[in-house]
Amino acid sequence: MAQASLLSPGQVAAPGSGDIVVRDPRTRQTLYSFAEPSDADIDAAFTRARQAFEKVRKMSVAERVGETLKIRDYVLKHKEQIVERIVQETGKARMDALLADVRAVLEIIDFYSKTAEKYLRDEKVPTPIILQGKKSYIRYEPMGTVLIISPWNFPFNLAFVPMITAFVAGNSIVFKPSEWTPLKGLVEEIIAGSGFMKDAISVIYGGKETGRRLIEQRPAKILFTGSTRAGKQIMEQAAKNLIPVELELGGKDPMVVFDDVDIDRAAAGAMWGGMMNCGQTCTSIERVLVHERIHDDFVAALTAKIGTLDHAAAREGAPDAGDQDVGHMTAPFQIEKVQELVEDARAKGATIHTGGTRAGESQAFAPTLISNVNNSMRVISEETFGPVITVEKFRTEDEAVSMANSSPYGLSAAVWSKDMDRAERVARTIESGNVSINNVLATQGNAALPFGGTKESGFGRYYGAHGLHGFSHIKSIIVDSGSKHELHWFPYTKEKYELFSQLLDTMYGKTGVGRLLGIIRGGMKLEALAKKQRR
Ligand code: NAD
């Protein structure tokens, strides 16, 4: 196995070797390595998945749900080993692996087992009076073989949640995990061990180039979770073949704190929202905007709380039995970036209240709180994606909203106030896919709520009914008994034109009984005319 550079252990190793090396972020020890897939591997994965699709599409929703319940049971039974695997490749706190990775997967399966049949059944919709005698409905049909590409921060959650959703909607899947946290063999083990339908999911391991080669196979849809930069590249490539894409990208989430809050609870919320998963969460609280009246008290409370965190940078090498708050950072390049952003802020005069450094050469970064920041600092404009929270002051509600909306991103946000009218007003005005009021990251706790972003955070939604519909080919059907000719069919005549013109005046210009009688009268005149003129 070739030796990789320490800064990019997940990337291609020595020239020509093609090896991807996976390391334990806690120790930097090599766990295993593997080669990029051959063209034949990629072709075979798509062939298997496409053949499986022919079976999946014919299964009832209940049958597909039944398959996913096998996965739920297996994951539940083996959750400790799965947590272990996730921690080994991500370095995250054990609790984060249990709650944010494993729980999310159990929850989505449970949720769709109760709702998918309802969300995917044919949906009757109203038919306008002008189309009298017909009925209209919407069908949610499977799309085909879809491609799911995941990042490294939640390698289990962001693999299985989209895969389960796509499968329940009737699709087969080709899945590419991140080269940094491939959890190699785990998905296959869960499929085989649980007895889940064979070949409905094919996994291909590799880096970005492999991702590009997978898109060349023209999947029916791509769900991509990752950076905004890669999302744009993927959309550009997908556009060449008009492949629909759903992009779940980066974030720079604001938390707006008004002066009527319980400062202790708000500081505890900000701390968890900013530091859980070591801040490597697309919906991390990164910018806390605090009313000037309570700014100093809030900063003092948050500094004190962060001081109580049990984190990897303080006890490097200590075991985590589920009792460590903040773990290691997963990717070496990310810890470098976090350090750069903190140093940039420090050099430009920011106050670092706590943290601000990594522990030696390790991948542990001390939880960091920064105030006295301004827009010239990269930590304010760029996604930090690490255990760093900045605090800024605002004076008025309008100013808070404008600061929150100044970001190019729009993934998630939080608004804290005891004045519920104000909190809801601000929540509705913030440009973001998700907002939690008097909480943080809470929308993700409810599988019924669609998840996704706006602006540079991407588009498309999964979770909830939208998730299943996003993986469906949406077909509109109208059923006519087939008994009569339509009034608007040929021939077109001047007389017919005038009757239709009067009908439009009635339909869209009148209301109540007058409208109804007008439509009936106009319809009868048109019927009589059409009978006379029929070809
Ligand atoms: P990344 O974009 O570097 O990589 C993500 C995945 O895409 C990897 O599997 C990678 O191999 C693949 N990839 C990269 N470029 C590609 C290309 N041109 N074609 C095909 N595949 C390609 O992201 P990352 O560093 O792994 O993850 C961190 C980012 O993910 C952060 O910006 C974070 O905010 C974002 N994220 C978003 C969400 C969300 O739901 N919105 C969730 C988690 C993470």
GROMACS .gro file of N, CA, C and O in nm, residues 73-177:
model
  420
   73ASP      N    1  -3.410  -0.321   1.184
   73ASP     CA    2  -3.388  -0.421   1.288
   73ASP      C    3  -3.239  -0.456   1.300
   73ASP      O    4  -3.187  -0.471   1.410
   74TYR      N    5  -3.173  -0.465   1.184
   74TYR     CA    6  -3.031  -0.502   1.186
   74TYR      C    7  -2.948  -0.391   1.250
   74TYR      O    8  -2.860  -0.415   1.331
   75VAL      N    9  -2.979  -0.267   1.209
   75VAL     CA   10  -2.902  -0.152   1.262
   75VAL      C   11  -2.923  -0.141   1.413
   75VAL      O   12  -2.828  -0.119   1.489
   76LEU      N   13  -3.046  -0.160   1.455
   76LEU     CA   14  -3.075  -0.150   1.599
   76LEU      C   15  -2.995  -0.256   1.677
   76LEU      O   16  -2.936  -0.227   1.780
   77LYS      N   17  -2.994  -0.376   1.621
   77LYS     CA   18  -2.925  -0.486   1.689
   77LYS      C   19  -2.773  -0.463   1.692
   77LYS      O   20  -2.707  -0.501   1.789
   78HIS      N   21  -2.720  -0.400   1.589
   78HIS     CA   22  -2.574  -0.385   1.578
   78HIS      C   23  -2.530  -0.240   1.598
   78HIS      O   24  -2.424  -0.200   1.551
   79LYS      N   25  -2.612  -0.163   1.668
   79LYS     CA   26  -2.583  -0.019   1.671
   79LYS      C   27  -2.449   0.016   1.736
   79LYS      O   28  -2.381   0.108   1.693
   80GLU      N   29  -2.407  -0.062   1.834
   80GLU     CA   30  -2.280  -0.030   1.900
   80GLU      C   31  -2.162  -0.052   1.806
   80GLU      O   32  -2.070   0.029   1.801
   81GLN      N   33  -2.167  -0.161   1.729
   81GLN     CA   34  -2.058  -0.185   1.633
   81GLN      C   35  -2.059  -0.076   1.524
   81GLN      O   36  -1.954  -0.032   1.479
   82ILE      N   37  -2.180  -0.036   1.485
   82ILE     CA   38  -2.189   0.067   1.380
   82ILE      C   39  -2.134   0.200   1.434
   82ILE      O   40  -2.056   0.268   1.367
   83VAL      N   41  -2.172   0.233   1.557
   83VAL     CA   42  -2.119   0.356   1.619
   83VAL      C   43  -1.967   0.350   1.622
   83VAL      O   44  -1.897   0.446   1.587
   84GLU      N   45  -1.914   0.234   1.659
   84GLU     CA   46  -1.769   0.215   1.667
   84GLU      C   47  -1.703   0.244   1.533
   84GLU      O   48  -1.603   0.313   1.523
   85ARG      N   49  -1.764   0.190   1.427
   85ARG     CA   50  -1.711   0.209   1.291
   85ARG      C   51  -1.712   0.356   1.251
   85ARG      O   52  -1.616   0.409   1.196
   86ILE      N   53  -1.823   0.422   1.284
   86ILE     CA   54  -1.836   0.564   1.248
   86ILE      C   55  -1.730   0.647   1.323
   86ILE      O   56  -1.662   0.731   1.265
   87VAL      N   57  -1.716   0.619   1.452
   87VAL     CA   58  -1.620   0.695   1.534
   87VAL      C   59  -1.478   0.672   1.482
   87VAL      O   60  -1.397   0.764   1.473
   88GLN      N   61  -1.450   0.549   1.446
   88GLN     CA   62  -1.316   0.515   1.399
   88GLN      C   63  -1.275   0.595   1.275
   88GLN      O   64  -1.160   0.633   1.260
   89GLU      N   65  -1.371   0.618   1.185
   89GLU     CA   66  -1.334   0.687   1.061
   89GLU      C   67  -1.355   0.838   1.067
   89GLU      O   68  -1.298   0.911   0.986
   90THR      N   69  -1.442   0.883   1.160
   90THR     CA   70  -1.469   1.028   1.166
   90THR      C   71  -1.398   1.094   1.284
   90THR      O   72  -1.377   1.215   1.282
   91GLY      N   73  -1.371   1.018   1.389
   91GLY     CA   74  -1.313   1.076   1.511
   91GLY      C   75  -1.415   1.154   1.593
   91GLY      O   76  -1.380   1.220   1.690
   92LYS      N   77  -1.543   1.145   1.556
   92LYS     CA   78  -1.643   1.226   1.627
   92LYS      C   79  -1.675   1.168   1.764
   92LYS      O   80  -1.637   1.052   1.795
   93ALA      N   81  -1.743   1.246   1.846
   93ALA     CA   82  -1.786   1.197   1.977
   93ALA      C   83  -1.886   1.083   1.957
   93ALA      O   84  -1.969   1.087   1.866
   94ARG      N   85  -1.876   0.984   2.044
   94ARG     CA   86  -1.960   0.865   2.033
   94ARG      C   87  -2.109   0.901   2.035
   94ARG      O   88  -2.190   0.844   1.963
   95MET      N   89  -2.143   0.997   2.120
   95MET     CA   90  -2.284   1.039   2.131
   95MET      C   91  -2.334   1.095   1.997
   95MET      O   92  -2.448   1.071   1.957
   96ASP      N   93  -2.249   1.172   1.928
   96ASP     CA   94  -2.289   1.227   1.797
   96ASP      C   95  -2.313   1.115   1.697
   96ASP      O   96  -2.405   1.122   1.615
   97ALA      N   97  -2.228   1.011   1.701
   97ALA     CA   98  -2.246   0.899   1.609
   97ALA      C   99  -2.379   0.828   1.638
   97ALA      O  100  -2.453   0.790   1.547
   98LEU      N  101  -2.410   0.814   1.767
   98LEU     CA  102  -2.533   0.745   1.804
   98LEU      C  103  -2.657   0.826   1.765
   98LEU      O  104  -2.751   0.774   1.705
   99LEU      N  105  -2.654   0.956   1.801
   99LEU     CA  106  -2.776   1.035   1.782
   99LEU      C  107  -2.790   1.097   1.643
   99LEU      O  108  -2.900   1.101   1.589
  100ALA      N  109  -2.679   1.146   1.590
  100ALA     CA  110  -2.692   1.217   1.462
  100ALA      C  111  -2.676   1.123   1.342
  100ALA      O  112  -2.724   1.154   1.234
  101ASP      N  113  -2.608   1.011   1.359
  101ASP     CA  114  -2.596   0.916   1.248
  101ASP      C  115  -2.698   0.803   1.263
  101ASP      O  116  -2.793   0.791   1.186
  102VAL      N  117  -2.680   0.721   1.366
  102VAL     CA  118  -2.762   0.599   1.377
  102VAL      C  119  -2.911   0.633   1.401
  102VAL      O  120  -3.000   0.580   1.335
  103ARG      N  121  -2.937   0.725   1.494
  103ARG     CA  122  -3.077   0.757   1.524
  103ARG      C  123  -3.150   0.809   1.399
  103ARG      O  124  -3.264   0.773   1.373
  104ALA      N  125  -3.082   0.895   1.322
  104ALA     CA  126  -3.146   0.953   1.205
  104ALA      C  127  -3.193   0.844   1.108
  104ALA      O  128  -3.300   0.855   1.047
  105VAL      N  129  -3.113   0.739   1.095
  105VAL     CA  130  -3.148   0.631   1.003
  105VAL      C  131  -3.267   0.551   1.058
  105VAL      O  132  -3.363   0.520   0.986
  106LEU      N  133  -3.262   0.521   1.188
  106LEU     CA  134  -3.373   0.447   1.249
  106LEU      C  135  -3.502   0.529   1.236
  106LEU      O  136  -3.609   0.476   1.205
  107GLU      N  137  -3.490   0.659   1.255
  107GLU     CA  138  -3.607   0.746   1.254
  107GLU      C  139  -3.670   0.755   1.115
  107GLU      O  140  -3.792   0.749   1.101
  108ILE      N  141  -3.586   0.768   1.011
  108ILE     CA  142  -3.645   0.783   0.877
  108ILE      C  143  -3.717   0.654   0.836
  108ILE      O  144  -3.824   0.658   0.775
  109ILE      N  145  -3.662   0.540   0.875
  109ILE     CA  146  -3.727   0.414   0.840
  109ILE      C  147  -3.860   0.405   0.915
  109ILE      O  148  -3.965   0.372   0.858
  110ASP      N  149  -3.856   0.437   1.043
  110ASP     CA  150  -3.977   0.432   1.124
  110ASP      C  151  -4.083   0.528   1.069
  110ASP      O  152  -4.200   0.492   1.053
  111PHE      N  153  -4.039   0.649   1.033
  111PHE     CA  154  -4.132   0.752   0.985
  111PHE      C  155  -4.199   0.707   0.854
  111PHE      O  156  -4.321   0.713   0.841
  112TYR      N  157  -4.118   0.660   0.759
  112TYR     CA  158  -4.179   0.621   0.631
  112TYR      C  159  -4.260   0.491   0.645
  112TYR      O  160  -4.352   0.468   0.566
  113SER      N  161  -4.226   0.411   0.744
  113SER     CA  162  -4.307   0.289   0.761
  113SER      C  163  -4.450   0.328   0.801
  113SER      O  164  -4.544   0.254   0.776
  114LYS      N  165  -4.466   0.447   0.859
  114LYS     CA  166  -4.599   0.491   0.900
  114LYS      C  167  -4.665   0.584   0.798
  114LYS      O  168  -4.786   0.608   0.805
  115THR      N  169  -4.586   0.642   0.709
  115THR     CA  170  -4.643   0.748   0.623
  115THR      C  171  -4.630   0.725   0.472
  115THR      O  172  -4.701   0.788   0.396
  116ALA      N  173  -4.536   0.638   0.430
  116ALA     CA  174  -4.503   0.632   0.287
  116ALA      C  175  -4.623   0.593   0.201
  116ALA      O  176  -4.642   0.648   0.092
  117GLU      N  177  -4.703   0.501   0.250
  117GLU     CA  178  -4.817   0.458   0.168
  117GLU      C  179  -4.909   0.577   0.141
  117GLU      O  180  -4.958   0.595   0.030
  118LYS      N  181  -4.929   0.657   0.244
  118LYS     CA  182  -5.017   0.775   0.229
  118LYS      C  183  -4.951   0.877   0.133
  118LYS      O  184  -5.016   0.926   0.042
  119TYR      N  185  -4.822   0.902   0.150
  119TYR     CA  186  -4.756   1.004   0.067
  119TYR      C  187  -4.744   0.961  -0.080
  119TYR      O  188  -4.734   1.045  -0.168
  120LEU      N  189  -4.737   0.830  -0.104
  120LEU     CA  190  -4.712   0.785  -0.241
  120LEU      C  191  -4.837   0.738  -0.315
  120LEU      O  192  -4.830   0.703  -0.433
  121ARG      N  193  -4.950   0.738  -0.243
  121ARG     CA  194  -5.069   0.691  -0.315
  121ARG      C  195  -5.118   0.799  -0.412
  121ARG      O  196  -5.083   0.916  -0.399
  122ASP      N  197  -5.195   0.755  -0.513
  122ASP     CA  198  -5.246   0.852  -0.611
  122ASP      C  199  -5.321   0.962  -0.538
  122ASP      O  200  -5.398   0.935  -0.445
  123GLU      N  201  -5.302   1.085  -0.583
  123GLU     CA  202  -5.358   1.198  -0.511
  123GLU      C  203  -5.463   1.267  -0.599
  123GLU      O  204  -5.431   1.320  -0.705
  124LYS      N  205  -5.588   1.259  -0.553
  124LYS     CA  206  -5.697   1.320  -0.629
  124LYS      C  207  -5.686   1.472  -0.614
  124LYS      O  208  -5.658   1.523  -0.506
  125VAL      N  209  -5.705   1.544  -0.725
  125VAL     CA  210  -5.704   1.691  -0.718
  125VAL      C  211  -5.831   1.744  -0.785
  125VAL      O  212  -5.894   1.673  -0.864
  126PRO      N  213  -5.871   1.869  -0.754
  126PRO     CA  214  -5.995   1.921  -0.812
  126PRO      C  215  -5.987   1.935  -0.964
  126PRO      O  216  -5.879   1.957  -1.019
  127THR      N  217  -6.101   1.921  -1.027
  127THR     CA  218  -6.111   1.941  -1.172
  127THR      C  219  -6.202   2.061  -1.194
  127THR      O  220  -6.312   2.065  -1.137
  128PRO      N  221  -6.162   2.161  -1.273
  128PRO     CA  222  -6.246   2.281  -1.287
  128PRO      C  223  -6.375   2.253  -1.362
  128PRO      O  224  -6.383   2.156  -1.440
  129ILE      N  225  -6.470   2.339  -1.340
  129ILE     CA  226  -6.603   2.319  -1.397
  129ILE      C  227  -6.598   2.311  -1.550
  129ILE      O  228  -6.675   2.239  -1.612
  130ILE      N  229  -6.505   2.382  -1.608
  130ILE     CA  230  -6.494   2.380  -1.755
  130ILE      C  231  -6.452   2.241  -1.807
  130ILE      O  232  -6.472   2.208  -1.923
  131LEU      N  233  -6.395   2.159  -1.719
  131LEU     CA  234  -6.360   2.022  -1.756
  131LEU      C  235  -6.458   1.923  -1.693
  131LEU      O  236  -6.421   1.812  -1.656
  132GLN      N  237  -6.579   1.967  -1.683
  132GLN     CA  238  -6.685   1.889  -1.621
  132GLN      C  239  -6.690   1.744  -1.671
  132GLN      O  240  -6.669   1.719  -1.790
  133GLY      N  241  -6.712   1.652  -1.578
  133GLY     CA  242  -6.726   1.512  -1.617
  133GLY      C  243  -6.594   1.437  -1.619
  133GLY      O  244  -6.589   1.320  -1.653
  134LYS      N  245  -6.487   1.505  -1.587
  134LYS     CA  246  -6.357   1.436  -1.587
  134LYS      C  247  -6.305   1.428  -1.445
  134LYS      O  248  -6.354   1.499  -1.357
  135LYS      N  249  -6.207   1.341  -1.421
  135LYS     CA  250  -6.142   1.342  -1.290
  135LYS      C  251  -5.990   1.351  -1.308
  135LYS      O  252  -5.936   1.302  -1.407
  136SER      N  253  -5.927   1.413  -1.210
  136SER     CA  254  -5.784   1.441  -1.221
  136SER      C  255  -5.712   1.386  -1.100
  136SER      O  256  -5.762   1.395  -0.988
  137TYR      N  257  -5.595   1.331  -1.123
  137TYR     CA  258  -5.513   1.288  -1.009
  137TYR      C  259  -5.364   1.289  -1.043
  137TYR      O  260  -5.325   1.298  -1.159
  138ILE      N  261  -5.284   1.281  -0.935
  138ILE     CA  262  -5.138   1.284  -0.950
  138ILE      C  263  -5.085   1.146  -0.910
  138ILE      O  264  -5.129   1.090  -0.810
  139ARG      N  265  -4.992   1.097  -0.989
  139ARG     CA  266  -4.927   0.970  -0.956
  139ARG      C  267  -4.781   0.994  -0.923
  139ARG      O  268  -4.715   1.077  -0.984
  140TYR      N  269  -4.732   0.921  -0.824
  140TYR     CA  270  -4.591   0.930  -0.788
  140TYR      C  271  -4.523   0.801  -0.831
  140TYR      O  272  -4.543   0.697  -0.769
  141GLU      N  273  -4.450   0.809  -0.941
  141GLU     CA  274  -4.389   0.688  -0.997
  141GLU      C  275  -4.238   0.688  -0.972
  141GLU      O  276  -4.176   0.794  -0.968
  142PRO      N  277  -4.178   0.570  -0.962
  142PRO     CA  278  -4.032   0.562  -0.945
  142PRO      C  279  -3.960   0.626  -1.063
  142PRO      O  280  -4.013   0.632  -1.175
  143MET      N  281  -3.836   0.673  -1.038
  143MET     CA  282  -3.762   0.741  -1.143
  143MET      C  283  -3.667   0.648  -1.217
  143MET      O  284  -3.645   0.661  -1.336
  144GLY      N  285  -3.604   0.553  -1.144
  144GLY     CA  286  -3.505   0.465  -1.207
  144GLY      C  287  -3.392   0.437  -1.110
  144GLY      O  288  -3.414   0.425  -0.990
  145THR      N  289  -3.271   0.434  -1.164
  145THR     CA  290  -3.153   0.415  -1.078
  145THR      C  291  -3.096   0.553  -1.046
  145THR      O  292  -3.058   0.626  -1.137
  146VAL      N  293  -3.095   0.587  -0.918
  146VAL     CA  294  -3.050   0.720  -0.879
  146VAL      C  295  -2.910   0.711  -0.817
  146VAL      O  296  -2.870   0.606  -0.767
  147LEU      N  297  -2.840   0.824  -0.823
  147LEU     CA  298  -2.704   0.829  -0.770
  147LEU      C  299  -2.704   0.916  -0.644
  147LEU      O  300  -2.755   1.028  -0.646
  148ILE      N  301  -2.646   0.861  -0.538
  148ILE     CA  302  -2.634   0.938  -0.414
  148ILE      C  303  -2.486   0.954  -0.380
  148ILE      O  304  -2.412   0.855  -0.375
  149ILE      N  305  -2.445   1.079  -0.363
  149ILE     CA  306  -2.304   1.109  -0.331
  149ILE      C  307  -2.301   1.180  -0.196
  149ILE      O  308  -2.373   1.278  -0.176
  150SER      N  309  -2.219   1.128  -0.105
  150SER     CA  310  -2.221   1.180   0.033
  150SER      C  311  -2.088   1.241   0.076
  150SER      O  312  -1.983   1.204   0.024
  151PRO      N  313  -2.094   1.328   0.177
  151PRO     CA  314  -1.972   1.385   0.235
  151PRO      C  315  -1.926   1.304   0.356
  151PRO      O  316  -1.982   1.199   0.385
  152TRP      N  317  -1.827   1.359   0.428
  152TRP     CA  318  -1.765   1.281   0.536
  152TRP      C  319  -1.819   1.313   0.675
  152TRP      O  320  -1.781   1.247   0.771
  153ASN      N  321  -1.903   1.416   0.688
  153ASN     CA  322  -1.935   1.457   0.826
  153ASN      C  323  -2.038   1.368   0.895
  153ASN      O  324  -2.031   1.349   1.017
  154PHE      N  325  -2.134   1.315   0.819
  154PHE     CA  326  -2.230   1.217   0.875
  154PHE      C  327  -2.236   1.099   0.779
  154PHE      O  328  -2.333   1.081   0.705
  155PRO      N  329  -2.131   1.018   0.777
  155PRO     CA  330  -2.121   0.917   0.670
  155PRO      C  331  -2.229   0.810   0.675
  155PRO      O  332  -2.259   0.748   0.573
  156PHE      N  333  -2.287   0.788   0.790
  156PHE     CA  334  -2.392   0.685   0.799
  156PHE      C  335  -2.529   0.747   0.770
  156PHE      O  336  -2.604   0.697   0.686
  157ASN      N  337  -2.558   0.858   0.835
  157ASN     CA  338  -2.683   0.930   0.814
  157ASN      C  339  -2.701   0.968   0.667
  157ASN      O  340  -2.803   0.936   0.605
  158LEU      N  341  -2.598   1.034   0.610
  158LEU     CA  342  -2.612   1.088   0.475
  158LEU      C  343  -2.597   0.982   0.366
  158LEU      O  344  -2.607   1.011   0.247
  159ALA      N  345  -2.573   0.858   0.408
  159ALA     CA  346  -2.577   0.745   0.315
  159ALA      C  347  -2.718   0.686   0.321
  159ALA      O  348  -2.790   0.679   0.221
  160PHE      N  349  -2.758   0.644   0.441
  160PHE     CA  350  -2.881   0.567   0.451
  160PHE      C  351  -3.009   0.651   0.441
  160PHE      O  352  -3.108   0.603   0.386
  161VAL      N  353  -3.010   0.772   0.494
  161VAL     CA  354  -3.135   0.848   0.488
  161VAL      C  355  -3.177   0.872   0.342
  161VAL      O  356  -3.289   0.838   0.303
  162PRO      N  357  -3.087   0.925   0.256
  162PRO     CA  358  -3.130   0.938   0.117
  162PRO      C  359  -3.155   0.804   0.048
  162PRO      O  360  -3.246   0.792  -0.034
  163MET      N  361  -3.077   0.701   0.082
  163MET     CA  362  -3.097   0.571   0.014
  163MET      C  363  -3.233   0.511   0.051
  163MET      O  364  -3.304   0.458  -0.034
  164ILE      N  365  -3.267   0.519   0.179
  164ILE     CA  366  -3.397   0.465   0.223
  164ILE      C  367  -3.510   0.541   0.152
  164ILE      O  368  -3.606   0.482   0.102
  165THR      N  369  -3.496   0.672   0.146
  165THR     CA  370  -3.600   0.755   0.084
  165THR      C  371  -3.616   0.718  -0.064
  165THR      O  372  -3.728   0.698  -0.112
  166ALA      N  373  -3.503   0.708  -0.134
  166ALA     CA  374  -3.508   0.675  -0.276
  166ALA      C  375  -3.569   0.536  -0.297
  166ALA      O  376  -3.651   0.516  -0.388
  167PHE      N  377  -3.532   0.442  -0.211
  167PHE     CA  378  -3.581   0.305  -0.228
  167PHE      C  379  -3.731   0.297  -0.200
  167PHE      O  380  -3.806   0.233  -0.276
  168VAL      N  381  -3.775   0.361  -0.093
  168VAL     CA  382  -3.919   0.355  -0.059
  168VAL      C  383  -4.002   0.414  -0.174
  168VAL      O  384  -4.111   0.367  -0.204
  169ALA      N  385  -3.945   0.515  -0.242
  169ALA     CA  386  -4.016   0.574  -0.356
  169ALA      C  387  -4.007   0.485  -0.481
  169ALA      O  388  -4.063   0.519  -0.585
  170GLY      N  389  -3.935   0.373  -0.473
  170GLY     CA  390  -3.938   0.275  -0.581
  170GLY      C  391  -3.815   0.273  -0.670
  170GLY      O  392  -3.819   0.214  -0.779
  171ASN      N  393  -3.708   0.337  -0.626
  171ASN     CA  394  -3.588   0.344  -0.709
  171ASN      C  395  -3.481   0.247  -0.662
  171ASN      O  396  -3.482   0.203  -0.547
  172SER      N  397  -3.386   0.218  -0.750
  172SER     CA  398  -3.265   0.149  -0.706
  172SER      C  399  -3.155   0.254  -0.700
  172SER      O  400  -3.170   0.365  -0.753
  173ILE      N  401  -3.045   0.217  -0.633
  173ILE     CA  402  -2.948   0.321  -0.597
  173ILE      C  403  -2.805   0.278  -0.626
  173ILE      O  404  -2.767   0.165  -0.596
  174VAL      N  405  -2.728   0.372  -0.681
  174VAL     CA  406  -2.582   0.359  -0.677
  174VAL      C  407  -2.533   0.466  -0.580
  174VAL      O  408  -2.574   0.582  -0.590
  175PHE      N  409  -2.452   0.423  -0.485
  175PHE     CA  410  -2.411   0.513  -0.377
  175PHE      C  411  -2.260   0.527  -0.375
  175PHE      O  412  -2.187   0.428  -0.379
  176LYS      N  413  -2.215   0.654  -0.368
  176LYS     CA  414  -2.071   0.678  -0.349
  176LYS      C  415  -2.049   0.755  -0.220
  176LYS      O  416  -2.086   0.871  -0.208
  177PRO      N  417  -1.987   0.690  -0.121
  177PRO     CA  418  -1.953   0.763   0.001
  177PRO      C  419  -1.831   0.851  -0.020
  177PRO      O  420  -1.765   0.843  -0.124
   0.00000   0.00000   0.00000
